[in-house]
Amino acid sequence: MVRRAVRRTADHGLRLDPAAVHDMRAELPRVAEHVVAAIIDEVPSYTDAFSGPMGETIRNAVQLALGGFLSLASGSRGADVSTPAAPAVEGAYQLGRGEARSGRSTDALLAAYRIGARVSWREMSTVAVRKGVAGETLVGFAELVFAYIDELSAASVAGHSDELATTGRVRQRLLERVAHHLLSGSPVDQVVAAADRAGWQPPKTLTAVIVPEAQVRPVMSTVSPATLQVTDPPGLDDGVLLLVPDAHAHRRLPLLRTLVDRGALAGPARPWLEVRSSYDRALRARAAGIELDTEAHLVGLVLDADPAARADLREQLLAPLAGLRPGTADKLVDTLRSWLLHQGRREAVAAELFVHPQTVRYRMGQLRELYGERLDDPEVVLALVVALG
């Protein structure tokens, strides 16, 4: 957005006749009433805001601003009113902050300033003409009116922007604290209290999603605005952790579509207080080279949950083959694995291994000689499936 240059009121050189300034100052309450009435009439969003005590506050603020302007126009104040020490400009700044806290944009406020400038110029120029102010002076007076309004407008916009920035930073810190409690296993009452302070409504579930830094913005634009963005979560050296609300059941597929081709990885949906388990699974899956969806790789994640234990189990169960030549042992291991997975269907095993069914029969005969009745023991069969899976 290109901002136009703000006209300045410092060193304006205008000096209105003291008698004209005196008469204008006497008219300030009436001018303020007219300004407020015009704003209410032309800016609908302020109709309710200007009623009751708020209306009186606004009228006083208008009088303060107009009084400051007349002091400026009479030459009794030489200071640049853009400084925070100027009451009218400070008031405009605080008014902008108040608009941000009320959830309104600056559009209505800037419209009100434009209306105020128009009405004020009309009313005060009438008094100036009546007091015989020269035409050249009136031109300078008009320029000063609108320069002054520009400075008040700029102060309000700055206040509005500062409030939004401050509010955003504060709330982000509060939300990060919620995420910290969730991931560190804090007591439930602490997590709930942190969520209350942040104004964050707990969902039914949270899903941990690890996203590359370059993909955070496009992903955040499509997921729930209540998503928690976690900076420097434990165990994550690169990437950003998002805790996405209520992406369970049929809502998981849209989430996965968002993550496709972004180098992201989604853990399982978990009750929101148990999201650490979703994050832990996502971390394990990432370390295993899995992408996109941990739930599409559960068997691999289970089998690789303790690689050392699985290696020891494999060594124990394949001990009967230890005395064989490596090539023979490898063929028998492949046959045993296929036999277990195909539930003893010889033709299916033969097709998978590209051998004749009789070869499968011969190898299984060798294995039964080595293992004996253990191949009929359900517990041994389960252990072999895990070890060879």
Coordinates of C-alpha atoms in Angstrom, one line a residue:
M1 CA 0.0 0.0 0.0
V2 CA 1.4 3.4 -1.0
R3 CA 0.9 6.1 1.7
R4 CA 0.5 9.6 0.6
A5 CA 2.8 12.2 2.3
V6 CA 1.2 13.7 5.4
R7 CA 1.0 17.5 5.3
R8 CA 2.8 19.1 8.3
T9 CA 1.6 21.8 10.6
A10 CA 4.9 22.8 12.0
D11 CA 6.2 26.3 10.9
H12 CA 3.0 26.9 9.0
G13 CA 3.4 30.7 9.4
L14 CA -0.3 31.4 9.7
R15 CA -1.4 33.9 12.4
L16 CA -5.2 34.4 12.7
D17 CA -6.5 37.6 14.1
P18 CA -6.9 37.2 17.9
A19 CA -10.5 38.5 17.7
A20 CA -11.4 35.9 15.1
V21 CA -9.8 33.1 17.2
H22 CA -11.7 34.4 20.2
D23 CA -15.0 34.1 18.4
M24 CA -14.2 30.7 17.0
R25 CA -13.2 29.4 20.4
A26 CA -16.6 30.5 21.7
E27 CA -18.2 28.5 19.0
L28 CA -16.4 25.3 19.8
P29 CA -19.2 23.5 21.8
R30 CA -21.6 24.2 18.9
V31 CA -19.1 23.1 16.2
A32 CA -18.4 19.9 18.2
E33 CA -22.1 19.1 18.3
H34 CA -22.4 19.6 14.5
V35 CA -19.4 17.4 13.9
V36 CA -20.7 14.6 16.0
A37 CA -24.1 14.9 14.4
A38 CA -22.7 14.7 11.0
I39 CA -20.5 11.7 11.8
I40 CA -23.5 9.9 13.3
D41 CA -25.5 10.7 10.2
E42 CA -22.8 9.7 7.7
V43 CA -20.9 6.9 9.4
P44 CA -23.5 4.2 10.5
S45 CA -21.0 2.1 12.4
Y46 CA -20.7 5.0 14.9
T47 CA -24.4 5.5 15.6
D48 CA -24.4 3.3 18.7
A49 CA -20.8 4.2 19.7
F50 CA -21.7 7.9 20.0
S51 CA -24.7 7.4 22.2
G52 CA -24.8 7.8 26.0
P53 CA -21.5 8.5 27.9
M54 CA -19.4 7.7 24.9
G55 CA -21.1 10.4 22.9
E56 CA -20.1 13.0 25.6
T57 CA -16.5 11.7 25.6
I58 CA -16.3 12.1 21.8
R59 CA -17.7 15.6 22.0
N60 CA -15.1 16.5 24.5
A61 CA -12.4 15.0 22.3
V62 CA -13.6 17.0 19.3
Q63 CA -13.5 20.2 21.3
L64 CA -10.0 19.3 22.5
A65 CA -8.8 18.7 19.0
L66 CA -10.5 22.0 17.7
G67 CA -9.1 23.9 20.7
G68 CA -5.6 22.6 19.9
F69 CA -6.0 23.6 16.3
L70 CA -7.1 27.2 17.2
S71 CA -4.1 27.5 19.5
L72 CA -1.9 26.4 16.6
A73 CA -3.6 28.8 14.2
S74 CA -3.2 31.7 16.5
G75 CA 0.5 31.1 16.9
S76 CA 0.4 30.4 20.7
R77 CA 1.8 26.9 20.2
G78 CA 5.0 26.6 18.2
A79 CA 5.7 23.0 18.9
D80 CA 5.2 20.3 16.2
V81 CA 1.9 18.6 17.1
S82 CA 3.1 15.3 15.8
T83 CA 4.9 14.8 19.1
P84 CA 3.2 12.6 21.7
A85 CA 3.2 15.6 24.1
A86 CA 0.4 17.4 22.0
P87 CA -2.8 16.4 23.8
A88 CA -4.9 16.3 20.6
V89 CA -2.5 14.1 18.7
E90 CA -2.0 11.8 21.8
G91 CA -5.8 11.6 22.0
A92 CA -6.0 10.6 18.3
Y93 CA -3.4 8.0 18.9
Q94 CA -5.3 6.5 21.8
L95 CA -8.5 6.7 19.8
G96 CA -6.9 4.5 17.1
R97 CA -5.8 2.0 19.8
G98 CA -9.3 1.9 21.1
E99 CA -10.7 1.2 17.6
A100 CA -8.4 -1.8 17.3
R101 CA -9.4 -3.1 20.7
S102 CA -13.1 -2.8 19.6
G103 CA -12.3 -4.9 16.5
R104 CA -13.0 -2.1 14.0
S105 CA -10.7 -1.1 11.1
T106 CA -9.6 2.5 10.6
D107 CA -12.0 3.0 7.7
A108 CA -14.8 4.5 9.8
L109 CA -12.4 6.5 11.9
L110 CA -10.7 8.1 8.9
A111 CA -14.2 8.8 7.4
A112 CA -15.1 10.6 10.7
Y113 CA -12.0 12.7 10.4
R114 CA -12.8 13.7 6.9
I115 CA -16.3 14.7 8.0
G116 CA -15.0 16.5 11.0
A117 CA -12.6 18.5 8.8
R118 CA -15.4 19.5 6.4
V119 CA -17.8 20.6 9.1
S120 CA -15.2 22.4 11.1
W121 CA -13.9 24.3 8.1
R122 CA -17.4 25.3 7.2
E123 CA -18.3 26.5 10.7
M124 CA -15.0 28.2 11.5
S125 CA -14.5 29.8 8.1
T126 CA -17.9 31.4 8.4
V127 CA -16.7 33.0 11.6
A128 CA -13.5 34.1 9.9
V129 CA -15.3 35.7 7.0
R130 CA -17.6 37.5 9.4
K131 CA -14.5 38.8 11.2
G132 CA -13.1 40.2 8.0
V133 CA -10.2 37.7 7.6
A134 CA -8.5 38.3 4.2
G135 CA -8.9 35.8 1.4
E136 CA -5.2 34.9 1.3
T137 CA -5.3 34.2 5.0
L138 CA -8.4 32.0 4.5
V139 CA -6.5 29.9 2.0
G140 CA -3.7 29.3 4.5
F141 CA -6.4 28.6 7.1
A142 CA -7.9 25.9 4.9
E143 CA -4.6 24.3 4.3
L144 CA -3.8 24.3 8.0
V145 CA -7.2 22.7 8.8
F146 CA -6.6 19.7 6.5
A147 CA -2.9 19.4 7.4
Y148 CA -4.0 19.2 11.1
I149 CA -6.6 16.5 10.2
D150 CA -4.0 14.6 8.3
E151 CA -1.8 14.6 11.4
L152 CA -4.6 13.4 13.7
S153 CA -5.5 10.7 11.1
A154 CA -1.9 9.6 10.9
A155 CA -1.7 9.4 14.7
S156 CA -4.9 7.3 14.9
V157 CA -3.6 4.9 12.2
A158 CA -0.4 4.5 14.1
G159 CA -2.3 3.8 17.3
H160 CA -4.4 1.3 15.5
S161 CA -1.4 -0.5 14.0
D162 CA 0.5 -0.5 17.3
E163 CA -2.4 -1.9 19.2
L164 CA -2.9 -4.7 16.6
A165 CA 0.8 -5.5 16.7
T166 CA 1.0 -5.5 20.5
T167 CA -2.2 -7.5 20.8
G168 CA -0.9 -10.0 18.2
R169 CA 2.4 -10.5 20.0
V170 CA 0.9 -10.8 23.4
R171 CA -1.7 -13.4 22.2
Q172 CA 0.9 -15.3 20.3
R173 CA 3.0 -15.6 23.5
L174 CA 0.0 -16.8 25.4
L175 CA -0.8 -19.4 22.7
E176 CA 2.8 -20.5 22.7
R177 CA 2.5 -21.0 26.4
V178 CA -0.6 -23.3 25.8
A179 CA 1.4 -25.4 23.4
H180 CA 4.3 -25.6 25.8
H181 CA 2.1 -26.9 28.5
L182 CA 0.6 -29.4 26.1
L183 CA 3.9 -30.7 25.0
S184 CA 5.6 -30.8 28.4
G185 CA 2.9 -32.8 30.1
S186 CA 1.8 -30.0 32.5
P187 CA -1.1 -30.7 34.9
V188 CA -4.5 -30.4 33.3
D189 CA -5.5 -27.4 35.4
Q190 CA -2.4 -25.5 34.2
V191 CA -3.2 -26.3 30.6
V192 CA -6.8 -25.2 30.9
A193 CA -5.8 -22.0 32.7
A194 CA -3.3 -21.2 30.0
A195 CA -6.0 -21.7 27.3
D196 CA -8.4 -19.4 29.2
R197 CA -5.8 -16.7 29.4
A198 CA -5.1 -16.9 25.7
G199 CA -8.8 -16.9 24.8
W200 CA -8.2 -20.2 23.0
Q201 CA -11.2 -22.6 22.9
P202 CA -10.0 -26.2 23.4
P203 CA -11.1 -28.5 20.5
K204 CA -12.0 -32.1 20.8
T205 CA -8.8 -33.3 19.2
L206 CA -5.4 -31.9 18.1
T207 CA -3.2 -33.3 15.3
A208 CA 0.5 -32.7 15.3
V209 CA 1.8 -31.6 11.9
I210 CA 5.4 -31.0 11.1
V211 CA 5.8 -28.5 8.2
P212 CA 9.0 -27.0 6.6
E213 CA 9.4 -23.4 7.4
A214 CA 8.8 -22.3 3.8
Q215 CA 5.4 -24.0 3.8
V216 CA 4.0 -22.7 7.0
R217 CA 2.2 -19.7 5.5
P218 CA 0.3 -21.6 2.8
V219 CA -0.6 -24.4 5.2
M220 CA -1.8 -21.9 7.9
S221 CA -4.0 -20.2 5.3
T222 CA -6.0 -23.4 4.8
V223 CA -6.2 -25.0 8.3
S224 CA -8.3 -23.8 11.2
P225 CA -7.4 -20.3 12.5
A226 CA -7.3 -21.8 16.0
T227 CA -4.2 -23.8 15.0
L228 CA -1.3 -23.5 17.4
Q229 CA 2.1 -22.7 15.8
V230 CA 4.9 -23.9 18.0
T231 CA 8.4 -22.4 17.9
D232 CA 11.3 -24.6 18.8
P233 CA 9.4 -27.7 20.0
P234 CA 11.4 -30.3 21.8
G235 CA 13.1 -32.8 19.5
L236 CA 12.6 -30.8 16.2
D237 CA 15.8 -29.4 14.8
D238 CA 14.2 -27.9 11.6
G239 CA 10.7 -27.3 10.5
V240 CA 7.7 -25.9 12.4
L241 CA 5.2 -27.8 14.5
L242 CA 1.5 -27.0 14.0
L243 CA -1.2 -28.4 16.4
V244 CA -4.3 -28.5 14.2
P245 CA -7.7 -28.6 15.9
D246 CA -10.4 -31.2 15.1
A247 CA -8.8 -32.7 12.0
H248 CA -10.1 -36.2 12.9
A249 CA -12.4 -38.7 11.2
H250 CA -13.6 -37.3 7.8
R251 CA -11.8 -34.0 8.4
R252 CA -8.4 -35.7 8.2
L253 CA -8.5 -36.2 4.4
P254 CA -8.8 -32.4 3.7
L255 CA -5.8 -31.8 6.0
L256 CA -3.8 -34.4 4.1
R257 CA -4.7 -32.8 0.8
T258 CA -3.4 -29.6 2.1
L259 CA -0.1 -31.2 3.0
V260 CA 0.5 -33.1 -0.2
D261 CA 3.8 -32.2 -1.9
R262 CA 4.8 -29.8 0.9
G263 CA 7.3 -32.1 2.7
A264 CA 4.9 -32.1 5.7
L265 CA 3.9 -35.0 8.0
A266 CA 0.8 -35.4 10.1
G267 CA 0.6 -37.5 13.2
P268 CA -2.6 -39.0 14.5
A269 CA -5.5 -37.0 15.9
R270 CA -5.6 -37.3 19.7
P271 CA -7.8 -35.8 22.4
W272 CA -6.4 -32.3 22.8
L273 CA -4.7 -32.9 26.1
E274 CA -2.9 -35.9 24.7
V275 CA -1.4 -34.2 21.6
R276 CA 2.1 -35.0 22.8
S277 CA 1.6 -38.6 21.7
S278 CA 0.7 -37.4 18.2
Y279 CA 3.8 -35.3 18.1
D280 CA 6.0 -38.2 19.3
R281 CA 4.7 -40.4 16.6
A282 CA 5.3 -37.7 14.0
L283 CA 8.9 -37.3 15.2
R284 CA 9.5 -41.1 15.0
A285 CA 7.9 -41.3 11.5
R286 CA 10.0 -38.4 10.3
A287 CA 13.2 -40.0 11.6
A288 CA 12.1 -43.2 9.6
G289 CA 11.8 -41.2 6.4
I290 CA 8.0 -41.3 6.3
E291 CA 6.1 -38.5 4.7
L292 CA 2.6 -37.1 4.8
D293 CA 0.6 -39.5 6.9
T294 CA 1.9 -41.5 9.9
E295 CA -1.3 -43.5 9.9
A296 CA -0.6 -45.0 6.5
H297 CA 2.6 -46.6 8.0
L298 CA 1.6 -48.0 11.3
V299 CA 3.0 -51.5 10.8
G300 CA 6.4 -50.1 10.0
L301 CA 6.3 -47.7 12.9
V302 CA 5.4 -50.6 15.3
L303 CA 8.1 -52.9 13.9
D304 CA 10.7 -50.1 14.1
A305 CA 9.7 -48.7 17.5
D306 CA 12.7 -50.5 19.1
P307 CA 15.1 -51.5 16.3
A308 CA 17.6 -53.0 18.8
A309 CA 15.0 -55.2 20.4
R310 CA 13.7 -56.3 17.0
A311 CA 17.3 -57.2 15.9
D312 CA 17.8 -59.3 19.1
L313 CA 14.5 -61.0 18.5
R314 CA 15.5 -61.8 14.9
E315 CA 18.8 -63.2 16.0
Q316 CA 17.2 -65.5 18.7
L317 CA 14.5 -66.8 16.3
L318 CA 16.9 -67.5 13.4
A319 CA 19.4 -69.3 15.7
P320 CA 18.5 -72.7 14.1
L321 CA 19.8 -71.4 10.8
A322 CA 23.1 -70.3 12.2
G323 CA 25.0 -73.4 11.0
L324 CA 23.9 -73.1 7.4
R325 CA 25.8 -71.4 4.5
P326 CA 24.7 -67.7 4.2
G327 CA 23.1 -68.3 0.8
T328 CA 21.1 -71.2 2.0
A329 CA 20.1 -69.4 5.2
D330 CA 18.9 -66.3 3.2
K331 CA 16.7 -68.5 0.9
L332 CA 15.1 -70.2 3.9
V333 CA 14.5 -66.9 5.7
D334 CA 12.8 -65.5 2.6
T335 CA 10.7 -68.7 2.3
L336 CA 9.7 -68.7 5.9
R337 CA 8.7 -65.0 5.8
S338 CA 6.6 -65.5 2.7
W339 CA 5.1 -68.7 4.2
L340 CA 4.0 -66.9 7.3
L341 CA 2.6 -63.9 5.5
H342 CA 0.7 -66.0 2.9
Q343 CA -0.6 -68.3 5.7
G344 CA 1.0 -71.4 4.2
R345 CA -0.5 -71.1 0.7
R346 CA 2.3 -72.8 -1.3
E347 CA 1.3 -71.4 -4.8
A348 CA 1.3 -67.8 -3.4
V349 CA 4.7 -68.3 -1.9
A350 CA 6.1 -69.7 -5.1
A351 CA 4.7 -66.8 -7.1
E352 CA 6.2 -64.2 -4.8
L353 CA 9.6 -65.9 -4.7
F354 CA 9.6 -66.9 -8.5
V355 CA 10.2 -70.5 -7.7
H356 CA 8.4 -73.8 -8.3
P357 CA 5.8 -74.9 -5.6
Q358 CA 7.9 -78.0 -5.1
T359 CA 10.9 -75.8 -4.2
V360 CA 8.7 -74.2 -1.6
R361 CA 7.7 -77.6 -0.3
Y362 CA 11.4 -78.7 -0.1
R363 CA 12.5 -75.6 1.7
M364 CA 9.6 -75.8 4.2
G365 CA 10.6 -79.4 4.9
Q366 CA 14.1 -78.1 5.7
L367 CA 12.7 -75.5 8.0
R368 CA 10.5 -78.0 9.9
E369 CA 13.5 -80.2 10.5
L370 CA 15.3 -77.2 12.0
Y371 CA 12.4 -75.8 14.0
G372 CA 10.4 -78.9 14.8
E373 CA 7.0 -78.3 16.4
R374 CA 7.8 -74.7 17.2
L375 CA 6.4 -73.7 13.8
D376 CA 3.0 -74.8 15.1
D377 CA 3.3 -72.7 18.3
P378 CA 1.2 -69.5 17.9
E379 CA 3.6 -67.5 20.1
V380 CA 6.6 -68.5 18.0
V381 CA 4.7 -67.8 14.8
L382 CA 3.8 -64.3 16.1
A383 CA 7.4 -63.7 17.1
L384 CA 8.6 -64.8 13.7
V385 CA 6.1 -62.5 11.9
V386 CA 7.3 -59.5 14.0
A387 CA 11.0 -60.4 13.5
L388 CA 10.7 -61.0 9.8
G389 CA 8.0 -58.5 9.0

